[in-house]
Amino acid sequence: MRVHKLTVIAALAAAASLSLTACQNGDDGAAGSGTSSAPSASSSKGAPDQAGSAQPGSAQPGSAQPGGKGGTAAGKGTAAGTTTPGSGKTAKCRTDDLEIKALDHTIDGDTDGTVAVELKNRSGRDCAISGYAGVDLKTSAGSLSAKRTGEQAPAGVLKKGKTVAFGINYPLNTSGGSGVRITGLVVTPPDETKSVTLPWPGTATLPVTDGSGTPVKVGPIGSAGQGGE
């Protein structure tokens, strides 16, 4: 009976030993699989490297930089828009922008008569005016165009509500004869085609000339001073 118990114990011990060995082998297998998984891990690391190598592609959002360039181009377009020809310039004075009147400015003792033509800006905005106005006298002998004096005509801006003037010089009729009767004054502002007809405020007649040229002279805008009203 004792021998039988020892045999059973020995058999159980052997079985336990085999069971322990099998467990250890399982752990070794797990370790081996862990070892074999290491290359997998390194290969998975290789994937991020590949993704990293794809980072130049991620820099391709820089290819969205054309959008940025587009924004710059738009900015340039805006800048170009601000330099459009004619932008920032004061519009010229039109005939309809101006209230025009003529006044006698002859001073006693002068050998020639003087008429000042005033142009008042009634447009409600500033406007540019320079050069010579067209001046024609209506006379009993027909239309007589004034000749420019040749003075320099600087560019200028006529503020809204302000007045600028130019002068007309003409010979006084001291001949004692009837002379040439003046019936009106026609003024055309610089660079305009629309004229206005005004009453002539000077002496009633011009001396008869020999036809060698007009005796009437016109100065540039501003030649007769500039008023504040």
PDB file of C-alpha atoms in Angstrom:
ATOM      1  CA  MET A   1       0.000   0.000   0.000  1.00  0.00           C
ATOM      2  CA  ARG A   2       2.833   2.387   0.814  1.00  0.00           C
ATOM      3  CA  VAL A   3       4.574   1.541  -2.429  1.00  0.00           C
ATOM      4  CA  HIS A   4       1.431   2.331  -4.368  1.00  0.00           C
ATOM      5  CA  LYS A   5       1.114   5.762  -2.670  1.00  0.00           C
ATOM      6  CA  LEU A   6       4.714   6.589  -3.523  1.00  0.00           C
ATOM      7  CA  THR A   7       4.109   5.614  -7.126  1.00  0.00           C
ATOM      8  CA  VAL A   8       1.068   7.859  -7.302  1.00  0.00           C
ATOM      9  CA  ILE A   9       2.995  10.753  -5.726  1.00  0.00           C
ATOM     10  CA  ALA A  10       5.843  10.257  -8.187  1.00  0.00           C
ATOM     11  CA  ALA A  11       3.372  10.262 -11.062  1.00  0.00           C
ATOM     12  CA  LEU A  12       1.753  13.440  -9.777  1.00  0.00           C
ATOM     13  CA  ALA A  13       5.174  15.063  -9.387  1.00  0.00           C
ATOM     14  CA  ALA A  14       6.074  14.161 -12.974  1.00  0.00           C
ATOM     15  CA  ALA A  15       2.784  15.542 -14.216  1.00  0.00           C
ATOM     16  CA  ALA A  16       3.350  18.759 -12.304  1.00  0.00           C
ATOM     17  CA  SER A  17       6.828  18.997 -13.771  1.00  0.00           C
ATOM     18  CA  LEU A  18       5.440  18.536 -17.275  1.00  0.00           C
ATOM     19  CA  SER A  19       2.731  21.137 -16.587  1.00  0.00           C
ATOM     20  CA  LEU A  20       5.344  23.621 -15.343  1.00  0.00           C
ATOM     21  CA  THR A  21       7.523  23.007 -18.393  1.00  0.00           C
ATOM     22  CA  ALA A  22       4.540  23.558 -20.648  1.00  0.00           C
ATOM     23  CA  CYS A  23       3.781  26.871 -18.904  1.00  0.00           C
ATOM     24  CA  GLN A  24       7.375  27.971 -19.246  1.00  0.00           C
ATOM     25  CA  ASN A  25       7.336  27.028 -22.911  1.00  0.00           C
ATOM     26  CA  GLY A  26       4.154  29.107 -23.290  1.00  0.00           C
ATOM     27  CA  ASP A  27       5.889  32.090 -21.705  1.00  0.00           C
ATOM     28  CA  ASP A  28       8.882  31.543 -24.003  1.00  0.00           C
ATOM     29  CA  GLY A  29       6.517  31.471 -26.959  1.00  0.00           C
ATOM     30  CA  ALA A  30       4.932  34.658 -25.794  1.00  0.00           C
ATOM     31  CA  ALA A  31       8.360  36.160 -25.444  1.00  0.00           C
ATOM     32  CA  GLY A  32       9.235  34.911 -28.888  1.00  0.00           C
ATOM     33  CA  SER A  33       6.074  36.373 -30.251  1.00  0.00           C
ATOM     34  CA  GLY A  34       7.005  39.511 -28.396  1.00  0.00           C
ATOM     35  CA  THR A  35      10.396  39.332 -30.059  1.00  0.00           C
ATOM     36  CA  SER A  36       8.823  38.753 -33.431  1.00  0.00           C
ATOM     37  CA  SER A  37       6.465  41.654 -32.724  1.00  0.00           C
ATOM     38  CA  ALA A  38       9.444  43.927 -32.267  1.00  0.00           C
ATOM     39  CA  PRO A  39      10.185  43.993 -35.975  1.00  0.00           C
ATOM     40  CA  SER A  40       6.514  44.776 -36.481  1.00  0.00           C
ATOM     41  CA  ALA A  41       6.885  47.665 -34.136  1.00  0.00           C
ATOM     42  CA  SER A  42       9.938  48.875 -36.053  1.00  0.00           C
ATOM     43  CA  SER A  43       8.045  48.489 -39.303  1.00  0.00           C
ATOM     44  CA  SER A  44       5.204  50.461 -37.797  1.00  0.00           C
ATOM     45  CA  LYS A  45       7.803  53.066 -36.871  1.00  0.00           C
ATOM     46  CA  GLY A  46       8.856  52.945 -40.462  1.00  0.00           C
ATOM     47  CA  ALA A  47       5.345  54.054 -41.386  1.00  0.00           C
ATOM     48  CA  PRO A  48       5.634  57.301 -39.438  1.00  0.00           C
ATOM     49  CA  ASP A  49       9.023  57.761 -41.136  1.00  0.00           C
ATOM     50  CA  GLN A  50       7.281  57.323 -44.428  1.00  0.00           C
ATOM     51  CA  ALA A  51       4.655  59.761 -43.250  1.00  0.00           C
ATOM     52  CA  GLY A  52       7.508  61.994 -42.242  1.00  0.00           C
ATOM     53  CA  SER A  53       8.965  61.609 -45.695  1.00  0.00           C
ATOM     54  CA  ALA A  54       5.549  62.643 -46.870  1.00  0.00           C
ATOM     55  CA  GLN A  55       5.941  65.843 -44.871  1.00  0.00           C
ATOM     56  CA  PRO A  56       7.104  67.661 -47.977  1.00  0.00           C
ATOM     57  CA  GLY A  57       3.634  66.783 -49.135  1.00  0.00           C
ATOM     58  CA  SER A  58       2.295  68.234 -45.925  1.00  0.00           C
ATOM     59  CA  ALA A  59       4.244  71.320 -46.894  1.00  0.00           C
ATOM     60  CA  GLN A  60       1.989  71.229 -49.906  1.00  0.00           C
ATOM     61  CA  PRO A  61      -0.370  73.369 -47.909  1.00  0.00           C
ATOM     62  CA  GLY A  62       2.356  75.709 -49.023  1.00  0.00           C
ATOM     63  CA  SER A  63       0.968  74.874 -52.412  1.00  0.00           C
ATOM     64  CA  ALA A  64      -1.976  76.708 -50.993  1.00  0.00           C
ATOM     65  CA  GLN A  65       0.494  79.581 -50.986  1.00  0.00           C
ATOM     66  CA  PRO A  66      -0.698  80.386 -54.469  1.00  0.00           C
ATOM     67  CA  GLY A  67      -3.761  81.460 -52.570  1.00  0.00           C
ATOM     68  CA  GLY A  68      -1.480  83.681 -50.537  1.00  0.00           C
ATOM     69  CA  LYS A  69       0.042  84.996 -53.739  1.00  0.00           C
ATOM     70  CA  GLY A  70      -3.448  85.530 -54.989  1.00  0.00           C
ATOM     71  CA  GLY A  71      -4.029  87.689 -51.945  1.00  0.00           C
ATOM     72  CA  THR A  72      -0.879  89.624 -52.741  1.00  0.00           C
ATOM     73  CA  ALA A  73      -2.000  89.981 -56.318  1.00  0.00           C
ATOM     74  CA  ALA A  74      -5.323  91.233 -55.034  1.00  0.00           C
ATOM     75  CA  GLY A  75      -3.435  93.727 -52.947  1.00  0.00           C
ATOM     76  CA  LYS A  76      -1.534  94.796 -56.010  1.00  0.00           C
ATOM     77  CA  GLY A  77      -4.808  95.038 -57.817  1.00  0.00           C
ATOM     78  CA  THR A  78      -6.082  97.324 -55.104  1.00  0.00           C
ATOM     79  CA  ALA A  79      -2.935  99.390 -55.312  1.00  0.00           C
ATOM     80  CA  ALA A  80      -3.270  99.489 -59.076  1.00  0.00           C
ATOM     81  CA  GLY A  81      -6.832 100.599 -58.604  1.00  0.00           C
ATOM     82  CA  THR A  82      -5.644 103.561 -56.560  1.00  0.00           C
ATOM     83  CA  THR A  83      -3.388 104.603 -59.419  1.00  0.00           C
ATOM     84  CA  THR A  84      -6.082 104.476 -62.060  1.00  0.00           C
ATOM     85  CA  PRO A  85      -5.427 107.251 -64.637  1.00  0.00           C
ATOM     86  CA  GLY A  86      -7.239 110.386 -63.672  1.00  0.00           C
ATOM     87  CA  SER A  87      -7.785 109.307 -60.037  1.00  0.00           C
ATOM     88  CA  GLY A  88      -7.116 111.924 -57.356  1.00  0.00           C
ATOM     89  CA  LYS A  89      -7.338 114.833 -59.851  1.00  0.00           C
ATOM     90  CA  THR A  90      -9.663 117.802 -59.449  1.00  0.00           C
ATOM     91  CA  ALA A  91     -12.250 117.966 -62.212  1.00  0.00           C
ATOM     92  CA  LYS A  92     -11.997 121.000 -64.467  1.00  0.00           C
ATOM     93  CA  CYS A  93     -14.437 123.879 -64.163  1.00  0.00           C
ATOM     94  CA  ARG A  94     -17.294 123.609 -66.618  1.00  0.00           C
ATOM     95  CA  THR A  95     -19.203 126.578 -67.970  1.00  0.00           C
ATOM     96  CA  ASP A  96     -22.287 125.501 -66.022  1.00  0.00           C
ATOM     97  CA  ASP A  97     -20.186 125.415 -62.822  1.00  0.00           C
ATOM     98  CA  LEU A  98     -19.430 129.121 -63.107  1.00  0.00           C
ATOM     99  CA  GLU A  99     -21.283 132.342 -62.483  1.00  0.00           C
ATOM    100  CA  ILE A 100     -19.678 134.793 -64.897  1.00  0.00           C
ATOM    101  CA  LYS A 101     -19.969 138.584 -64.918  1.00  0.00           C
ATOM    102  CA  ALA A 102     -18.025 141.493 -66.422  1.00  0.00           C
ATOM    103  CA  LEU A 103     -17.098 144.733 -64.620  1.00  0.00           C
ATOM    104  CA  ASP A 104     -15.519 147.978 -65.762  1.00  0.00           C
ATOM    105  CA  HIS A 105     -12.052 148.293 -64.192  1.00  0.00           C
ATOM    106  CA  THR A 106     -10.768 151.257 -66.142  1.00  0.00           C
ATOM    107  CA  ILE A 107      -8.774 153.674 -64.018  1.00  0.00           C
ATOM    108  CA  ASP A 108      -8.917 157.378 -64.756  1.00  0.00           C
ATOM    109  CA  GLY A 109      -5.861 158.492 -66.683  1.00  0.00           C
ATOM    110  CA  ASP A 110      -5.213 155.082 -68.339  1.00  0.00           C
ATOM    111  CA  THR A 111      -4.683 155.177 -72.064  1.00  0.00           C
ATOM    112  CA  ASP A 112      -6.492 151.873 -72.433  1.00  0.00           C
ATOM    113  CA  GLY A 113      -9.759 150.655 -71.011  1.00  0.00           C
ATOM    114  CA  THR A 114      -9.973 147.549 -68.809  1.00  0.00           C
ATOM    115  CA  VAL A 115     -12.807 145.101 -68.225  1.00  0.00           C
ATOM    116  CA  ALA A 116     -12.477 142.415 -65.561  1.00  0.00           C
ATOM    117  CA  VAL A 117     -14.353 139.164 -66.077  1.00  0.00           C
ATOM    118  CA  GLU A 118     -15.075 137.331 -62.845  1.00  0.00           C
ATOM    119  CA  LEU A 119     -15.798 133.599 -62.651  1.00  0.00           C
ATOM    120  CA  LYS A 120     -17.367 132.336 -59.424  1.00  0.00           C
ATOM    121  CA  ASN A 121     -17.423 128.619 -58.637  1.00  0.00           C
ATOM    122  CA  ARG A 122     -21.032 127.775 -57.801  1.00  0.00           C
ATOM    123  CA  SER A 123     -20.742 123.998 -58.343  1.00  0.00           C
ATOM    124  CA  GLY A 124     -20.466 123.088 -54.649  1.00  0.00           C
ATOM    125  CA  ARG A 125     -17.071 121.430 -55.189  1.00  0.00           C
ATOM    126  CA  ASP A 126     -13.553 122.563 -56.036  1.00  0.00           C
ATOM    127  CA  CYS A 127     -12.675 122.656 -59.726  1.00  0.00           C
ATOM    128  CA  ALA A 128      -9.518 123.224 -61.743  1.00  0.00           C
ATOM    129  CA  ILE A 129      -9.166 126.176 -64.082  1.00  0.00           C
ATOM    130  CA  SER A 130      -6.185 127.636 -65.922  1.00  0.00           C
ATOM    131  CA  GLY A 131      -5.163 129.138 -69.235  1.00  0.00           C
ATOM    132  CA  TYR A 132      -7.024 131.635 -71.352  1.00  0.00           C
ATOM    133  CA  ALA A 133     -10.736 132.092 -71.822  1.00  0.00           C
ATOM    134  CA  GLY A 134     -12.083 132.765 -75.263  1.00  0.00           C
ATOM    135  CA  VAL A 135     -13.240 136.382 -75.612  1.00  0.00           C
ATOM    136  CA  ASP A 136     -15.208 137.885 -78.467  1.00  0.00           C
ATOM    137  CA  LEU A 137     -16.765 141.320 -78.682  1.00  0.00           C
ATOM    138  CA  LYS A 138     -20.014 141.738 -80.533  1.00  0.00           C
ATOM    139  CA  THR A 139     -19.775 144.979 -82.481  1.00  0.00           C
ATOM    140  CA  SER A 140     -21.649 146.918 -85.108  1.00  0.00           C
ATOM    141  CA  ALA A 141     -18.966 145.762 -87.545  1.00  0.00           C
ATOM    142  CA  GLY A 142     -19.229 142.062 -86.624  1.00  0.00           C
ATOM    143  CA  SER A 143     -17.528 139.780 -84.118  1.00  0.00           C
ATOM    144  CA  LEU A 144     -14.100 140.775 -82.878  1.00  0.00           C
ATOM    145  CA  SER A 145     -11.895 138.165 -81.163  1.00  0.00           C
ATOM    146  CA  ALA A 146      -9.477 139.260 -78.463  1.00  0.00           C
ATOM    147  CA  LYS A 147      -5.805 138.330 -78.744  1.00  0.00           C
ATOM    148  CA  ARG A 148      -3.922 136.644 -75.899  1.00  0.00           C
ATOM    149  CA  THR A 149      -1.319 138.742 -74.118  1.00  0.00           C
ATOM    150  CA  GLY A 150       1.097 135.789 -73.965  1.00  0.00           C
ATOM    151  CA  GLU A 151       1.490 135.893 -70.179  1.00  0.00           C
ATOM    152  CA  GLN A 152       2.137 132.566 -68.492  1.00  0.00           C
ATOM    153  CA  ALA A 153      -1.046 130.887 -67.302  1.00  0.00           C
ATOM    154  CA  PRO A 154      -0.328 128.784 -64.167  1.00  0.00           C
ATOM    155  CA  ALA A 155      -2.643 125.922 -63.229  1.00  0.00           C
ATOM    156  CA  GLY A 156      -4.982 126.588 -60.349  1.00  0.00           C
ATOM    157  CA  VAL A 157      -7.862 125.170 -58.326  1.00  0.00           C
ATOM    158  CA  LEU A 158     -10.916 127.337 -57.803  1.00  0.00           C
ATOM    159  CA  LYS A 159     -12.421 126.567 -54.401  1.00  0.00           C
ATOM    160  CA  LYS A 160     -16.174 126.253 -54.167  1.00  0.00           C
ATOM    161  CA  GLY A 161     -17.799 129.629 -53.643  1.00  0.00           C
ATOM    162  CA  LYS A 162     -14.618 131.509 -54.624  1.00  0.00           C
ATOM    163  CA  THR A 163     -13.973 133.824 -57.555  1.00  0.00           C
ATOM    164  CA  VAL A 164     -11.129 134.279 -60.016  1.00  0.00           C
ATOM    165  CA  ALA A 165     -10.848 136.958 -62.698  1.00  0.00           C
ATOM    166  CA  PHE A 166      -9.036 137.830 -65.902  1.00  0.00           C
ATOM    167  CA  GLY A 167      -8.630 141.164 -67.667  1.00  0.00           C
ATOM    168  CA  ILE A 168      -9.570 142.457 -71.078  1.00  0.00           C
ATOM    169  CA  ASN A 169      -7.704 145.518 -72.356  1.00  0.00           C
ATOM    170  CA  TYR A 170      -9.000 147.592 -75.244  1.00  0.00           C
ATOM    171  CA  PRO A 171      -8.159 150.971 -76.761  1.00  0.00           C
ATOM    172  CA  LEU A 172     -10.312 153.942 -75.781  1.00  0.00           C
ATOM    173  CA  ASN A 173     -11.983 155.834 -78.580  1.00  0.00           C
ATOM    174  CA  THR A 174     -10.435 159.277 -78.337  1.00  0.00           C
ATOM    175  CA  SER A 175     -10.744 160.040 -82.071  1.00  0.00           C
ATOM    176  CA  GLY A 176     -13.889 162.129 -81.672  1.00  0.00           C
ATOM    177  CA  GLY A 177     -15.618 159.908 -84.223  1.00  0.00           C
ATOM    178  CA  SER A 178     -18.452 157.446 -83.687  1.00  0.00           C
ATOM    179  CA  GLY A 179     -16.071 154.521 -83.797  1.00  0.00           C
ATOM    180  CA  VAL A 180     -17.220 150.873 -83.680  1.00  0.00           C
ATOM    181  CA  ARG A 181     -20.105 150.283 -81.294  1.00  0.00           C
ATOM    182  CA  ILE A 182     -19.801 147.339 -78.871  1.00  0.00           C
ATOM    183  CA  THR A 183     -23.061 145.464 -78.297  1.00  0.00           C
ATOM    184  CA  GLY A 184     -22.011 142.502 -76.153  1.00  0.00           C
ATOM    185  CA  LEU A 185     -19.268 140.267 -74.754  1.00  0.00           C
ATOM    186  CA  VAL A 186     -19.002 136.515 -75.372  1.00  0.00           C
ATOM    187  CA  VAL A 187     -16.870 134.486 -72.915  1.00  0.00           C
ATOM    188  CA  THR A 188     -15.885 130.838 -73.222  1.00  0.00           C
ATOM    189  CA  PRO A 189     -14.089 129.384 -70.149  1.00  0.00           C
ATOM    190  CA  PRO A 190     -10.772 127.568 -70.769  1.00  0.00           C
ATOM    191  CA  ASP A 191     -11.075 124.133 -72.397  1.00  0.00           C
ATOM    192  CA  GLU A 192     -14.820 124.595 -72.850  1.00  0.00           C
ATOM    193  CA  THR A 193     -17.034 124.976 -75.906  1.00  0.00           C
ATOM    194  CA  LYS A 194     -20.103 126.420 -74.180  1.00  0.00           C
ATOM    195  CA  SER A 195     -20.127 130.217 -74.097  1.00  0.00           C
ATOM    196  CA  VAL A 196     -22.030 132.878 -72.187  1.00  0.00           C
ATOM    197  CA  THR A 197     -23.029 136.297 -73.544  1.00  0.00           C
ATOM    198  CA  LEU A 198     -22.707 139.253 -71.183  1.00  0.00           C
ATOM    199  CA  PRO A 199     -23.480 142.960 -71.351  1.00  0.00           C
ATOM    200  CA  TRP A 200     -20.411 145.029 -72.198  1.00  0.00           C
ATOM    201  CA  PRO A 201     -19.550 147.205 -69.163  1.00  0.00           C
ATOM    202  CA  GLY A 202     -16.793 149.304 -70.765  1.00  0.00           C
ATOM    203  CA  THR A 203     -16.965 152.327 -72.997  1.00  0.00           C
ATOM    204  CA  ALA A 204     -19.520 152.098 -75.759  1.00  0.00           C
ATOM    205  CA  THR A 205     -17.192 152.240 -78.754  1.00  0.00           C
ATOM    206  CA  LEU A 206     -13.803 151.209 -80.077  1.00  0.00           C
ATOM    207  CA  PRO A 207     -11.731 153.371 -82.376  1.00  0.00           C
ATOM    208  CA  VAL A 208     -11.808 152.408 -86.022  1.00  0.00           C
ATOM    209  CA  THR A 209      -8.613 150.492 -86.902  1.00  0.00           C
ATOM    210  CA  ASP A 210      -6.802 149.983 -90.162  1.00  0.00           C
ATOM    211  CA  GLY A 211      -7.553 146.245 -90.058  1.00  0.00           C
ATOM    212  CA  SER A 212      -3.976 145.226 -89.195  1.00  0.00           C
ATOM    213  CA  GLY A 213      -5.126 143.195 -86.208  1.00  0.00           C
ATOM    214  CA  THR A 214      -7.385 143.194 -83.191  1.00  0.00           C
ATOM    215  CA  PRO A 215      -6.742 145.965 -80.693  1.00  0.00           C
ATOM    216  CA  VAL A 216      -8.397 143.960 -77.887  1.00  0.00           C
ATOM    217  CA  LYS A 217      -6.172 141.866 -75.603  1.00  0.00           C
ATOM    218  CA  VAL A 218      -7.102 139.203 -73.042  1.00  0.00           C
ATOM    219  CA  GLY A 219      -4.976 138.042 -70.112  1.00  0.00           C
ATOM    220  CA  PRO A 220      -4.868 134.541 -68.549  1.00  0.00           C
ATOM    221  CA  ILE A 221      -7.089 133.363 -65.722  1.00  0.00           C
ATOM    222  CA  GLY A 222      -5.966 135.171 -62.555  1.00  0.00           C
ATOM    223  CA  SER A 223      -4.449 138.131 -64.376  1.00  0.00           C
ATOM    224  CA  ALA A 224      -7.011 140.511 -62.844  1.00  0.00           C
ATOM    225  CA  GLY A 225      -6.624 139.237 -59.288  1.00  0.00           C
ATOM    226  CA  GLN A 226      -8.758 136.818 -57.301  1.00  0.00           C
ATOM    227  CA  GLY A 227     -11.651 137.758 -55.087  1.00  0.00           C
ATOM    228  CA  GLY A 228     -12.711 136.118 -51.849  1.00  0.00           C
ATOM    229  CA  GLU A 229     -16.393 135.986 -52.682  1.00  0.00           C
TER     230      GLU A 229
END
